[in-house]
Short mmCIF file of C-alpha atoms in Angstrom, two decimals:
data_model
loop_
_atom_site.label_atom_id
_atom_site.label_comp_id
_atom_site.label_asym_id
_atom_site.label_seq_id
_atom_site.Cartn_x
_atom_site.Cartn_y
_atom_site.Cartn_z
CA MET A 1419 0.77 -6.87 -19.99
CA ASP A 1420 3.38 -9.95 -19.71
CA ALA A 1421 3.51 -11.14 -15.97
CA LEU A 1422 7.28 -10.89 -15.25
CA TYR A 1423 6.19 -12.16 -11.65
CA THR A 1424 3.06 -13.68 -10.12
CA ALA A 1425 2.33 -14.09 -6.81
CA VAL A 1426 -0.05 -17.09 -5.07
CA ALA A 1427 -1.52 -16.49 -1.95
CA THR A 1428 -4.77 -19.06 -1.22
CA ALA A 1429 -8.17 -18.14 1.80
CA THR A 1430 -10.36 -20.04 3.58
CA HIS A 1431 -13.32 -18.89 5.70
CA GLY A 1432 -13.26 -15.73 4.02
CA ARG A 1433 -11.92 -12.66 6.90
CA GLU A 1434 -11.96 -15.23 9.82
CA GLY A 1435 -9.63 -18.22 8.01
CA ARG A 1436 -6.36 -18.59 6.72
CA ALA A 1437 -4.07 -17.08 3.68
CA VAL A 1438 -1.38 -18.97 2.72
CA SER A 1439 1.21 -17.94 0.34
CA ASN A 1440 2.26 -20.85 -2.92
CA ASP A 1441 5.52 -20.89 -1.50
CA GLY A 1442 4.85 -20.89 2.00
CA LYS A 1443 6.15 -18.15 3.06
CA ILE A 1444 3.08 -16.14 3.90
CA ASP A 1445 1.01 -18.50 5.87
CA LEU A 1446 -1.38 -16.18 8.17
CA ALA A 1447 -4.33 -17.06 10.49
CA LEU A 1448 -7.84 -13.61 9.74
CA ALA A 1449 -9.64 -12.44 11.12
CA MET A 1450 -12.07 -9.35 11.19
CA PRO A 1451 -10.66 -6.34 13.42
CA VAL A 1452 -12.29 -6.27 16.36
CA GLU A 1453 -14.23 -2.38 15.42
CA LEU A 1454 -15.77 -4.21 13.09
CA GLY A 1455 -16.98 -7.19 15.32
CA GLY A 1456 -13.87 -8.89 15.42
CA ASN A 1457 -11.96 -10.90 17.82
CA GLY A 1458 -8.54 -9.27 16.38
CA GLN A 1459 -6.07 -12.27 16.65
CA GLY A 1460 -5.63 -12.09 13.31
CA THR A 1461 -4.14 -10.04 10.35
CA ASN A 1462 -7.37 -8.44 7.94
CA PRO A 1463 -7.24 -8.29 4.21
CA GLU A 1464 -6.89 -4.59 5.01
CA GLN A 1465 -3.27 -4.39 6.44
CA LEU A 1466 -1.60 -7.16 4.36
CA PHE A 1467 -3.08 -4.16 0.89
CA ALA A 1468 -1.30 -1.89 3.53
CA ALA A 1469 1.81 -3.76 3.79
CA GLY A 1470 2.24 -3.98 -0.02
CA TYR A 1471 0.98 -1.13 -1.06
CA ALA A 1472 3.76 0.76 1.10
CA ALA A 1473 6.38 -1.53 0.17
CA CYS A 1474 5.46 -0.89 -3.01
CA PHE A 1475 5.31 2.52 -3.53
CA GLY A 1476 8.65 2.37 -1.77
CA SER A 1477 10.42 1.13 -4.53
CA ALA A 1478 8.43 3.39 -6.80
CA LEU A 1479 10.45 6.65 -5.18
CA GLY A 1480 13.58 4.28 -5.26
CA LEU A 1481 13.03 3.61 -9.17
CA VAL A 1482 11.88 7.50 -9.68
CA GLY A 1483 15.23 8.79 -7.39
CA ARG A 1484 17.52 7.29 -9.03
CA ALA A 1485 16.25 8.09 -11.98
CA ALA A 1486 16.21 12.00 -10.95
CA LYS A 1487 19.97 10.87 -9.65
CA VAL A 1488 18.09 11.93 -6.03
CA ASP A 1489 18.65 9.60 -2.81
CA VAL A 1490 15.69 8.86 -1.19
CA SER A 1491 17.30 5.28 0.12
CA ASP A 1492 16.43 6.63 3.59
CA ALA A 1493 12.54 7.59 3.30
CA ALA A 1494 9.28 6.00 4.83
CA VAL A 1495 6.48 4.86 3.59
CA THR A 1496 3.29 4.17 6.05
CA ALA A 1497 -0.48 3.16 4.01
CA GLU A 1498 -3.17 3.63 5.64
CA VAL A 1499 -6.22 1.40 4.66
CA GLY A 1500 -9.36 2.40 6.09
CA ILE A 1501 -12.64 0.08 5.13
CA GLY A 1502 -16.43 1.37 5.23
CA LYS A 1503 -19.71 1.55 4.12
CA GLN A 1504 -19.95 2.79 0.45
CA GLY A 1505 -23.84 2.55 -0.68
CA GLU A 1506 -24.98 -0.61 0.00
CA ALA A 1507 -21.15 -1.72 -0.86
CA PHE A 1508 -17.97 -1.47 0.71
CA GLY A 1509 -14.99 0.29 0.17
CA LEU A 1510 -11.69 1.14 0.78
CA LYS A 1511 -9.63 4.55 1.42
CA VAL A 1512 -5.98 4.94 1.55
CA THR A 1513 -3.07 7.60 3.22
CA LEU A 1514 0.03 7.95 2.03
CA ARG A 1515 2.52 9.04 4.61
CA VAL A 1516 5.61 9.61 2.69
CA GLU A 1517 8.65 10.57 5.45
CA LEU A 1518 11.29 11.48 3.55
CA PRO A 1519 14.96 12.68 3.84
CA ASP A 1520 15.72 16.25 4.93
CA THR A 1521 17.75 16.93 2.70
CA LEU A 1522 15.23 17.05 -0.18
CA ASP A 1523 13.93 20.27 -0.87
CA GLU A 1524 10.21 20.26 -0.27
CA ALA A 1525 9.67 20.76 -3.91
CA THR A 1526 11.53 17.55 -5.46
CA GLY A 1527 10.61 15.69 -2.61
CA ARG A 1528 7.40 15.97 -3.84
CA LYS A 1529 7.91 16.36 -7.41
CA LEU A 1530 9.23 12.30 -7.12
CA VAL A 1531 6.38 10.91 -4.45
CA GLU A 1532 3.81 12.65 -7.95
CA GLN A 1533 5.94 10.51 -9.92
CA ALA A 1534 6.06 7.17 -7.71
CA HIS A 1535 2.67 7.22 -7.54
CA GLN A 1536 2.89 7.42 -11.49
CA VAL A 1537 4.92 4.02 -11.77
CA CYS A 1538 4.03 2.44 -8.89
CA PRO A 1539 1.60 -0.72 -9.80
CA TYR A 1540 -0.69 -0.71 -6.15
CA SER A 1541 -1.40 3.88 -7.56
CA ASN A 1542 -2.00 2.50 -11.24
CA ALA A 1543 -4.48 -0.32 -9.51
CA THR A 1544 -5.97 1.85 -7.42
CA ARG A 1545 -6.07 4.89 -9.90
CA GLY A 1546 -10.19 5.77 -10.51
CA ASN A 1547 -11.47 3.07 -8.04
CA ILE A 1548 -9.73 4.64 -4.67
CA ASP A 1549 -9.48 8.09 -2.91
CA VAL A 1550 -5.67 8.04 -2.29
CA ASP A 1551 -4.09 11.18 -0.66
CA LEU A 1552 -0.79 11.76 -0.84
CA VAL A 1553 1.13 13.23 2.29
CA ILE A 1554 4.72 14.00 2.12
CA GLU A 1555 6.01 14.50 6.33
#
């Protein structure tokens, strides 16, 4: 694959440090969430992953919607990223909650969401590695 764009970010001190993009647009304090024993005084990798996945999936949905000549511009995607023990290691799970426009019938909406799941780079990267549940609301 030839990259059309490459994002670059550096994190220091792991989950208790800082994440900075090379262009300075991201400069965030990182902290473990309270649920994992941290102080919760910063963002965490799961939140960043959730934000990226939600935005990317929304763009993929727009792409397949335009190709099908269906307006999904009012759709909203919420990504829930969970972390937990998976054997001796840690793993992730994702639920994508897709809120479609009321004007869209259920069958068409489901078809577009499933197509977006095939097109979205995050979905392609996680396929076979992370359980991803699609919920249409």
